[in-house]
PDB file of C-alpha atoms in Angstrom:
ATOM      1  CA  MET A   1       9.598   7.413 -14.504  1.00 57.00           C
ATOM      2  CA  ALA A   2       8.877  10.841 -11.925  1.00 52.00           C
ATOM      3  CA  LYS A   3      10.047  13.346 -13.346  1.00 50.00           C
ATOM      4  CA  LYS A   4      10.134  14.833  -9.870  1.00 54.00           C
ATOM      5  CA  THR A   5      12.480  13.626  -7.363  1.00 66.00           C
ATOM      6  CA  LYS A   6      12.860  16.286  -4.947  1.00 68.00           C
ATOM      7  CA  ARG A   7      11.525  15.492  -1.741  1.00 73.00           C
ATOM      8  CA  SER A   8      11.266  17.471   1.702  1.00 70.00           C
ATOM      9  CA  ILE A   9       9.359  17.079   5.095  1.00 74.00           C
ATOM     10  CA  GLN A  10       5.459  17.987   4.806  1.00 81.00           C
ATOM     11  CA  TRP A  11       4.087  17.278   8.053  1.00 76.00           C
ATOM     12  CA  VAL A  12       0.778  15.550   8.618  1.00 80.00           C
ATOM     13  CA  GLN A  13      -0.769  18.058  11.274  1.00 72.00           C
ATOM     14  CA  LYS A  14      -3.791  16.853  12.663  1.00 68.00           C
ATOM     15  CA  THR A  15      -6.739  18.783  14.462  1.00 60.00           C
ATOM     16  CA  ASP A  16      -4.970  16.851  17.854  1.00 66.00           C
ATOM     17  CA  LYS A  17      -1.724  18.698  18.019  1.00 72.00           C
ATOM     18  CA  GLN A  18      -0.462  14.624  16.743  1.00 81.00           C
ATOM     19  CA  LYS A  19       2.820  15.949  14.069  1.00 88.00           C
ATOM     20  CA  TYR A  20       4.286  12.914  11.715  1.00 92.00           C
ATOM     21  CA  ALA A  21       5.461  12.329   8.451  1.00 93.00           C
ATOM     22  CA  GLY A  22       3.144  10.548   7.397  1.00 95.00           C
ATOM     23  CA  ILE A  23       1.219   6.958   7.481  1.00 96.00           C
ATOM     24  CA  HIS A  24       1.182   3.293   6.605  1.00 98.00           C
ATOM     25  CA  LEU A  25      -1.691   1.379   5.562  1.00 98.00           C
ATOM     26  CA  ILE A  26      -0.794  -2.200   6.706  1.00 98.00           C
ATOM     27  CA  ALA A  27      -3.383  -4.545   5.288  1.00 98.00           C
ATOM     28  CA  GLU A  28      -4.559  -8.104   4.849  1.00 98.00           C
ATOM     29  CA  PHE A  29      -6.814  -9.247   1.913  1.00 98.00           C
ATOM     30  CA  TRP A  30      -8.216 -12.816   2.514  1.00 97.00           C
ATOM     31  CA  ASN A  31     -10.149 -14.674  -0.036  1.00 97.00           C
ATOM     32  CA  GLY A  32     -10.402 -12.313  -2.847  1.00 98.00           C
ATOM     33  CA  ARG A  33      -9.682 -12.509  -6.428  1.00 97.00           C
ATOM     34  CA  ILE A  34      -6.349 -13.895  -7.390  1.00 94.00           C
ATOM     35  CA  ILE A  35      -4.321 -12.241 -10.171  1.00 95.00           C
ATOM     36  CA  GLU A  36      -1.239 -13.902 -11.042  1.00 92.00           C
ATOM     37  CA  ASP A  37       0.319 -12.030 -14.131  1.00 95.00           C
ATOM     38  CA  PRO A  38       3.038  -9.655 -13.138  1.00 96.00           C
ATOM     39  CA  LYS A  39       1.393  -6.542 -15.724  1.00 97.00           C
ATOM     40  CA  LYS A  40      -2.246  -6.185 -14.764  1.00 97.00           C
ATOM     41  CA  ILE A  41      -0.372  -5.701 -11.231  1.00 97.00           C
ATOM     42  CA  GLU A  42       2.117  -3.617 -12.193  1.00 97.00           C
ATOM     43  CA  ASN A  43      -1.205  -1.645 -13.691  1.00 98.00           C
ATOM     44  CA  ILE A  44      -3.054  -1.977 -10.280  1.00 98.00           C
ATOM     45  CA  LEU A  45      -0.023  -0.489  -8.179  1.00 98.00           C
ATOM     46  CA  ILE A  46       0.380   2.533 -10.513  1.00 98.00           C
ATOM     47  CA  GLU A  47      -3.108   2.961  -9.861  1.00 98.00           C
ATOM     48  CA  ALA A  48      -3.193   2.679  -6.296  1.00 98.00           C
ATOM     49  CA  VAL A  49       0.098   5.233  -6.718  1.00 98.00           C
ATOM     50  CA  LYS A  50      -2.550   7.418  -8.622  1.00 98.00           C
ATOM     51  CA  LYS A  51      -5.821   6.939  -6.165  1.00 98.00           C
ATOM     52  CA  ALA A  52      -3.142   7.645  -3.284  1.00 97.00           C
ATOM     53  CA  LYS A  53      -1.780  10.868  -4.763  1.00 96.00           C
ATOM     54  CA  SER A  54       1.708  10.014  -4.678  1.00 96.00           C
ATOM     55  CA  ILE A  55       4.877  10.088  -7.084  1.00 95.00           C
ATOM     56  CA  PRO A  56       6.170   6.503  -8.638  1.00 96.00           C
ATOM     57  CA  LEU A  57       9.895   6.297  -8.608  1.00 96.00           C
ATOM     58  CA  LYS A  58      10.439   3.331  -9.441  1.00 96.00           C
ATOM     59  CA  VAL A  59       8.321  -0.113  -9.912  1.00 96.00           C
ATOM     60  CA  ALA A  60       9.867  -3.739  -9.357  1.00 96.00           C
ATOM     61  CA  ILE A  61       7.344  -7.025  -9.945  1.00 96.00           C
ATOM     62  CA  HIS A  62       8.334 -10.757  -9.662  1.00 96.00           C
ATOM     63  CA  LYS A  63       6.437 -13.799 -10.345  1.00 95.00           C
ATOM     64  CA  PHE A  64       7.324 -16.617  -8.466  1.00 93.00           C
ATOM     65  CA  SER A  65       7.353 -20.612 -10.032  1.00 89.00           C
ATOM     66  CA  PRO A  66       5.027 -22.597  -9.592  1.00 87.00           C
ATOM     67  CA  GLN A  67       2.690 -19.652  -8.172  1.00 90.00           C
ATOM     68  CA  GLY A  68       2.775 -16.737  -6.030  1.00 93.00           C
ATOM     69  CA  LEU A  69       3.400 -12.753  -7.180  1.00 94.00           C
ATOM     70  CA  THR A  70       5.421 -10.023  -5.201  1.00 96.00           C
ATOM     71  CA  GLY A  71       5.989  -6.136  -6.088  1.00 97.00           C
ATOM     72  CA  VAL A  72       6.871  -3.236  -4.938  1.00 97.00           C
ATOM     73  CA  VAL A  73       6.891   0.756  -6.236  1.00 97.00           C
ATOM     74  CA  LEU A  74       8.472   3.150  -4.546  1.00 97.00           C
ATOM     75  CA  LEU A  75       7.444   6.417  -4.310  1.00 96.00           C
ATOM     76  CA  ALA A  76       8.704  10.024  -3.630  1.00 94.00           C
ATOM     77  CA  GLU A  77       6.051   9.388  -0.418  1.00 93.00           C
ATOM     78  CA  SER A  78       8.097   6.203   0.858  1.00 96.00           C
ATOM     79  CA  HIS A  79       6.706   2.251  -1.101  1.00 98.00           C
ATOM     80  CA  ILE A  80       3.199   0.405  -1.524  1.00 98.00           C
ATOM     81  CA  ALA A  81       3.523  -3.496  -1.842  1.00 98.00           C
ATOM     82  CA  LEU A  82       2.151  -6.347  -2.592  1.00 98.00           C
ATOM     83  CA  HIS A  83       2.900  -9.634  -2.247  1.00 97.00           C
ATOM     84  CA  ALA A  84       0.759 -13.139  -2.671  1.00 96.00           C
ATOM     85  CA  TRP A  85       0.061 -16.087  -2.021  1.00 94.00           C
ATOM     86  CA  PRO A  86      -2.473 -17.442  -3.837  1.00 93.00           C
ATOM     87  CA  GLU A  87      -2.875 -20.923  -2.320  1.00 91.00           C
ATOM     88  CA  ILE A  88      -3.712 -19.439   0.843  1.00 93.00           C
ATOM     89  CA  ASN A  89      -5.655 -17.079  -1.161  1.00 95.00           C
ATOM     90  CA  TYR A  90      -3.795 -14.128   1.579  1.00 96.00           C
ATOM     91  CA  LEU A  91      -2.442 -10.725  -0.207  1.00 97.00           C
ATOM     92  CA  ALA A  92      -0.676  -8.535   2.321  1.00 98.00           C
ATOM     93  CA  ILE A  93      -1.178  -4.826   1.150  1.00 98.00           C
ATOM     94  CA  ASP A  94       0.763  -1.815   2.678  1.00 98.00           C
ATOM     95  CA  ILE A  95       0.607   1.360   1.607  1.00 98.00           C
ATOM     96  CA  PHE A  96       3.138   4.402   3.300  1.00 98.00           C
ATOM     97  CA  THR A  97       2.598   7.465   1.613  1.00 96.00           C
ATOM     98  CA  CYS A  98       4.428  10.501   3.893  1.00 94.00           C
ATOM     99  CA  GLY A  99       3.495  14.302   3.315  1.00 91.00           C
ATOM    100  CA  ASN A 100       0.227  15.858   3.813  1.00 89.00           C
ATOM    101  CA  LYS A 101      -1.075  15.772   0.563  1.00 92.00           C
ATOM    102  CA  ALA A 102      -0.978  11.818  -0.089  1.00 95.00           C
ATOM    103  CA  MET A 103      -4.532  10.228   0.027  1.00 96.00           C
ATOM    104  CA  PRO A 104      -3.393   6.095   1.028  1.00 97.00           C
ATOM    105  CA  HIS A 105      -6.976   5.186   1.999  1.00 98.00           C
ATOM    106  CA  LYS A 106      -8.087   6.526  -1.659  1.00 98.00           C
ATOM    107  CA  ALA A 107      -5.556   3.821  -2.228  1.00 98.00           C
ATOM    108  CA  PHE A 108      -6.552   1.182  -0.096  1.00 98.00           C
ATOM    109  CA  GLU A 109     -10.382   1.039  -1.063  1.00 98.00           C
ATOM    110  CA  TYR A 110      -8.888   1.097  -5.030  1.00 98.00           C
ATOM    111  CA  PHE A 111      -6.945  -2.126  -3.808  1.00 98.00           C
ATOM    112  CA  LYS A 112     -10.389  -3.976  -2.085  1.00 98.00           C
ATOM    113  CA  LYS A 113     -12.122  -2.714  -4.730  1.00 98.00           C
ATOM    114  CA  THR A 114     -10.163  -5.277  -7.196  1.00 98.00           C
ATOM    115  CA  PHE A 115      -9.343  -7.949  -5.122  1.00 98.00           C
ATOM    116  CA  LYS A 116     -13.150  -7.836  -4.115  1.00 98.00           C
ATOM    117  CA  PRO A 117     -11.524  -9.713  -0.196  1.00 98.00           C
ATOM    118  CA  LYS A 118     -14.074 -11.841   1.888  1.00 98.00           C
ATOM    119  CA  LYS A 119     -12.167 -10.485   4.705  1.00 98.00           C
ATOM    120  CA  VAL A 120     -10.135  -7.526   5.375  1.00 98.00           C
ATOM    121  CA  GLU A 121      -7.730  -6.622   8.669  1.00 98.00           C
ATOM    122  CA  ILE A 122      -6.097  -3.120   8.397  1.00 97.00           C
ATOM    123  CA  LYS A 123      -4.249  -1.050  11.011  1.00 97.00           C
ATOM    124  CA  GLU A 124      -3.045   1.935  10.572  1.00 97.00           C
ATOM    125  CA  ILE A 125      -0.113   3.226  11.933  1.00 97.00           C
ATOM    126  CA  LYS A 126       1.379   7.001  11.362  1.00 95.00           C
ATOM    127  CA  ARG A 127       4.855   6.742  10.688  1.00 96.00           C
ATOM    128  CA  GLY A 128       7.636   9.510  11.864  1.00 95.00           C
ATOM    129  CA  ARG A 129       5.684  10.652  14.600  1.00 91.00           C
ATOM    130  CA  LEU A 130       7.280  13.770  16.858  1.00 83.00           C
TER     131      LEU A 130
ATOM    132  CA  MET B   1      19.232 -11.648  -8.607  1.00 56.00           C
ATOM    133  CA  ALA B   2      18.014 -14.377  -6.937  1.00 52.00           C
ATOM    134  CA  LYS B   3      18.885 -17.913  -8.205  1.00 50.00           C
ATOM    135  CA  LYS B   4      15.661 -19.748  -6.462  1.00 54.00           C
ATOM    136  CA  THR B   5      12.558 -18.117  -7.577  1.00 66.00           C
ATOM    137  CA  LYS B   6      10.254 -20.832  -5.918  1.00 68.00           C
ATOM    138  CA  ARG B   7       8.206 -19.789  -3.138  1.00 73.00           C
ATOM    139  CA  SER B   8       5.319 -21.363  -0.938  1.00 70.00           C
ATOM    140  CA  ILE B   9       3.982 -20.817   1.904  1.00 75.00           C
ATOM    141  CA  GLN B  10       5.843 -22.025   5.081  1.00 81.00           C
ATOM    142  CA  TRP B  11       3.869 -20.855   8.254  1.00 75.00           C
ATOM    143  CA  VAL B  12       5.305 -19.747  10.895  1.00 80.00           C
ATOM    144  CA  GLN B  13       4.421 -21.766  14.072  1.00 72.00           C
ATOM    145  CA  LYS B  14       4.822 -20.819  17.951  1.00 68.00           C
ATOM    146  CA  THR B  15       4.327 -22.396  20.749  1.00 61.00           C
ATOM    147  CA  ASP B  16       1.410 -20.219  21.909  1.00 66.00           C
ATOM    148  CA  LYS B  17      -0.447 -22.155  18.856  1.00 72.00           C
ATOM    149  CA  GLN B  18      -0.371 -18.495  16.824  1.00 81.00           C
ATOM    150  CA  LYS B  19       0.395 -19.364  12.972  1.00 88.00           C
ATOM    151  CA  TYR B  20       1.170 -16.982  10.878  1.00 92.00           C
ATOM    152  CA  ALA B  21       2.701 -16.010   6.830  1.00 93.00           C
ATOM    153  CA  GLY B  22       5.393 -13.764   8.454  1.00 95.00           C
ATOM    154  CA  ILE B  23       6.685 -10.950  10.658  1.00 96.00           C
ATOM    155  CA  HIS B  24       6.950  -7.545  10.303  1.00 98.00           C
ATOM    156  CA  LEU B  25       9.369  -5.403  11.829  1.00 98.00           C
ATOM    157  CA  ILE B  26       7.965  -1.308  11.951  1.00 98.00           C
ATOM    158  CA  ALA B  27      11.354   0.602  12.520  1.00 98.00           C
ATOM    159  CA  GLU B  28      11.880   4.551  13.549  1.00 98.00           C
ATOM    160  CA  PHE B  29      14.975   5.957  13.740  1.00 98.00           C
ATOM    161  CA  TRP B  30      16.117   9.388  14.608  1.00 97.00           C
ATOM    162  CA  ASN B  31      19.055  11.198  15.592  1.00 97.00           C
ATOM    163  CA  GLY B  32      21.734   8.690  13.732  1.00 98.00           C
ATOM    164  CA  ARG B  33      23.669   8.706  11.395  1.00 97.00           C
ATOM    165  CA  ILE B  34      23.919  10.135   7.887  1.00 94.00           C
ATOM    166  CA  ILE B  35      24.165   7.989   4.616  1.00 95.00           C
ATOM    167  CA  GLU B  36      23.567   9.526   0.749  1.00 92.00           C
ATOM    168  CA  ASP B  37      25.561   7.346  -0.536  1.00 95.00           C
ATOM    169  CA  PRO B  38      22.794   5.474  -2.677  1.00 96.00           C
ATOM    170  CA  LYS B  39      25.767   2.788  -3.161  1.00 97.00           C
ATOM    171  CA  LYS B  40      26.649   2.409   0.447  1.00 97.00           C
ATOM    172  CA  ILE B  41      22.996   2.784   1.298  1.00 97.00           C
ATOM    173  CA  GLU B  42      22.246  -0.646  -1.387  1.00 97.00           C
ATOM    174  CA  ASN B  43      25.544  -2.590   0.318  1.00 98.00           C
ATOM    175  CA  ILE B  44      23.643  -1.446   3.523  1.00 98.00           C
ATOM    176  CA  LEU B  45      19.987  -2.945   2.102  1.00 98.00           C
ATOM    177  CA  ILE B  46      21.812  -6.259   1.147  1.00 98.00           C
ATOM    178  CA  GLU B  47      23.953  -6.771   3.423  1.00 98.00           C
ATOM    179  CA  ALA B  48      20.394  -6.598   5.776  1.00 98.00           C
ATOM    180  CA  VAL B  49      18.965  -9.253   3.727  1.00 98.00           C
ATOM    181  CA  LYS B  50      21.823 -11.736   4.112  1.00 98.00           C
ATOM    182  CA  LYS B  51      21.379 -11.164   8.304  1.00 98.00           C
ATOM    183  CA  ALA B  52      17.645 -11.782   7.245  1.00 97.00           C
ATOM    184  CA  LYS B  53      18.587 -15.073   6.290  1.00 96.00           C
ATOM    185  CA  SER B  54      16.726 -13.935   3.220  1.00 96.00           C
ATOM    186  CA  ILE B  55      16.937 -13.740  -0.768  1.00 95.00           C
ATOM    187  CA  PRO B  56      17.124 -10.833  -2.340  1.00 96.00           C
ATOM    188  CA  LEU B  57      15.339 -10.347  -6.023  1.00 96.00           C
ATOM    189  CA  LYS B  58      15.727  -6.749  -6.998  1.00 96.00           C
ATOM    190  CA  VAL B  59      16.520  -3.273  -5.371  1.00 96.00           C
ATOM    191  CA  ALA B  60      15.413   0.137  -6.268  1.00 96.00           C
ATOM    192  CA  ILE B  61      16.875   2.744  -4.720  1.00 96.00           C
ATOM    193  CA  HIS B  62      15.862   6.436  -5.411  1.00 96.00           C
ATOM    194  CA  LYS B  63      18.131  10.061  -4.190  1.00 95.00           C
ATOM    195  CA  PHE B  64      16.118  12.867  -3.599  1.00 93.00           C
ATOM    196  CA  SER B  65      18.032  16.483  -4.469  1.00 88.00           C
ATOM    197  CA  PRO B  66      18.813  18.259  -2.434  1.00 87.00           C
ATOM    198  CA  GLN B  67      18.398  15.291   0.063  1.00 90.00           C
ATOM    199  CA  GLY B  68      16.848  12.665   0.946  1.00 93.00           C
ATOM    200  CA  LEU B  69      17.133   8.515  -0.261  1.00 94.00           C
ATOM    201  CA  THR B  70      14.571   6.336  -0.273  1.00 96.00           C
ATOM    202  CA  GLY B  71      15.153   2.504  -1.003  1.00 97.00           C
ATOM    203  CA  VAL B  72      13.927  -0.700  -1.189  1.00 97.00           C
ATOM    204  CA  VAL B  73      15.157  -4.881  -1.390  1.00 97.00           C
ATOM    205  CA  LEU B  74      12.097  -6.819  -2.690  1.00 97.00           C
ATOM    206  CA  LEU B  75      12.713 -10.162  -0.925  1.00 96.00           C
ATOM    207  CA  ALA B  76      11.744 -14.016  -2.094  1.00 94.00           C
ATOM    208  CA  GLU B  77      10.242 -13.550   1.580  1.00 93.00           C
ATOM    209  CA  SER B  78       8.330 -10.103   0.937  1.00 96.00           C
ATOM    210  CA  HIS B  79      10.706  -6.857   1.407  1.00 98.00           C
ATOM    211  CA  ILE B  80      13.035  -4.919   3.768  1.00 98.00           C
ATOM    212  CA  ALA B  81      12.413  -0.751   2.757  1.00 98.00           C
ATOM    213  CA  LEU B  82      14.379   2.202   4.142  1.00 98.00           C
ATOM    214  CA  HIS B  83      12.962   6.011   3.613  1.00 97.00           C
ATOM    215  CA  ALA B  84      15.504   8.479   4.980  1.00 96.00           C
ATOM    216  CA  TRP B  85      15.118  11.976   6.321  1.00 94.00           C
ATOM    217  CA  PRO B  86      18.283  13.440   6.977  1.00 93.00           C
ATOM    218  CA  GLU B  87      16.494  17.249   7.792  1.00 90.00           C
ATOM    219  CA  ILE B  88      15.117  15.890  10.330  1.00 93.00           C
ATOM    220  CA  ASN B  89      17.092  13.314  11.275  1.00 95.00           C
ATOM    221  CA  TYR B  90      14.467  10.120  11.186  1.00 96.00           C
ATOM    222  CA  LEU B  91      14.522   6.855   9.395  1.00 97.00           C
ATOM    223  CA  ALA B  92      11.953   4.566   8.352  1.00 98.00           C
ATOM    224  CA  ILE B  93      12.840   1.109   8.373  1.00 98.00           C
ATOM    225  CA  ASP B  94      10.226  -1.676   7.197  1.00 98.00           C
ATOM    226  CA  ILE B  95      11.391  -6.010   7.853  1.00 98.00           C
ATOM    227  CA  PHE B  96       9.012  -7.523   6.045  1.00 98.00           C
ATOM    228  CA  THR B  97       9.659 -11.536   6.132  1.00 97.00           C
ATOM    229  CA  CYS B  98       8.141 -14.530   5.706  1.00 94.00           C
ATOM    230  CA  GLY B  99       8.179 -17.725   6.154  1.00 91.00           C
ATOM    231  CA  ASN B 100       9.740 -20.055   8.720  1.00 89.00           C
ATOM    232  CA  LYS B 101      13.632 -19.766   8.681  1.00 92.00           C
ATOM    233  CA  ALA B 102      13.745 -16.009   8.022  1.00 95.00           C
ATOM    234  CA  MET B 103      15.506 -13.614  10.790  1.00 96.00           C
ATOM    235  CA  PRO B 104      14.002 -10.298  10.555  1.00 97.00           C
ATOM    236  CA  HIS B 105      15.622  -9.115  14.212  1.00 98.00           C
ATOM    237  CA  LYS B 106      18.802  -9.421  13.085  1.00 98.00           C
ATOM    238  CA  ALA B 107      18.736  -7.404  10.057  1.00 98.00           C
ATOM    239  CA  PHE B 108      17.043  -4.915  12.617  1.00 98.00           C
ATOM    240  CA  GLU B 109      19.828  -5.285  14.694  1.00 98.00           C
ATOM    241  CA  TYR B 110      22.404  -4.488  11.905  1.00 98.00           C
ATOM    242  CA  PHE B 111      20.642  -1.490  11.191  1.00 98.00           C
ATOM    243  CA  LYS B 112      20.974  -0.861  14.434  1.00 98.00           C
ATOM    244  CA  LYS B 113      24.713  -1.451  14.287  1.00 98.00           C
ATOM    245  CA  THR B 114      24.649   0.275  11.088  1.00 98.00           C
ATOM    246  CA  PHE B 115      23.306   3.852  11.976  1.00 98.00           C
ATOM    247  CA  LYS B 116      23.453   4.445  16.068  1.00 98.00           C
ATOM    248  CA  PRO B 117      19.909   6.092  16.343  1.00 98.00           C
ATOM    249  CA  LYS B 118      19.799   7.706  19.370  1.00 98.00           C
ATOM    250  CA  LYS B 119      16.241   7.004  19.647  1.00 98.00           C
ATOM    251  CA  VAL B 120      15.538   3.591  17.973  1.00 98.00           C
ATOM    252  CA  GLU B 121      11.552   2.790  18.584  1.00 98.00           C
ATOM    253  CA  ILE B 122       9.789  -0.757  16.791  1.00 97.00           C
ATOM    254  CA  LYS B 123       6.948  -1.969  16.715  1.00 97.00           C
ATOM    255  CA  GLU B 124       6.548  -5.758  15.282  1.00 97.00           C
ATOM    256  CA  ILE B 125       3.472  -7.295  13.344  1.00 97.00           C
ATOM    257  CA  LYS B 126       2.019 -10.698  12.542  1.00 95.00           C
ATOM    258  CA  ARG B 127       0.763 -10.556   8.900  1.00 96.00           C
ATOM    259  CA  GLY B 128      -0.883 -13.909   7.590  1.00 95.00           C
ATOM    260  CA  ARG B 129      -2.035 -14.833  10.575  1.00 91.00           C
ATOM    261  CA  LEU B 130      -4.674 -17.350  10.772  1.00 83.00           C
TER     262      LEU B 130
END
């Protein structure tokens, strides 16, 4: 899947002099669209990776019986994960990207557009903060 | 890998009346043991899953060239991820387990014992909070 497997630290450097390895967006989606097709979820994850300007390495998806779906894409920049509980219409989304080229918020916007949750909570955590 | 793929919501219910789907531990390890062997990292991840009393579904590991290692285990209860940057001796660890039977802190203690970081930061986030 990945053509490029080199990686080295690229600090995210903001004007306020903070320096950190990456950004981790932790999102909770409530009462949005329910998608239970693993192939569709895979496509959504891969599209999110593109929006985040990241490089996918491996994808793992699992469909539960009778309902529920869980998936993760391992990235050269860390990972994007999605865990769905249709029975309570809850979707846990993680977008963790390292480096100064990644666009994690773009992936988040794409997920929001795709799942159309009625309620969203989001936390942003700076990872590997010096 | 998983023998059991059924899953349904099992709320974590604490005495303070909080109700949530799971616990997400976000840990930063600095200046610990560096392990670059993907097989060893896979074994460490699987052992962490056991400590967390969770069910592994899929493991994905990737070794970067010339250094760096990234891996994730998809769980019936969400995921455990580990991303290592040996060049700055930084390890990003996520332990996200849902349900009232999982023991994410046990996995965290196991990672600490294994990697022996000189500095640790940890955040605990309640996911899927009603």
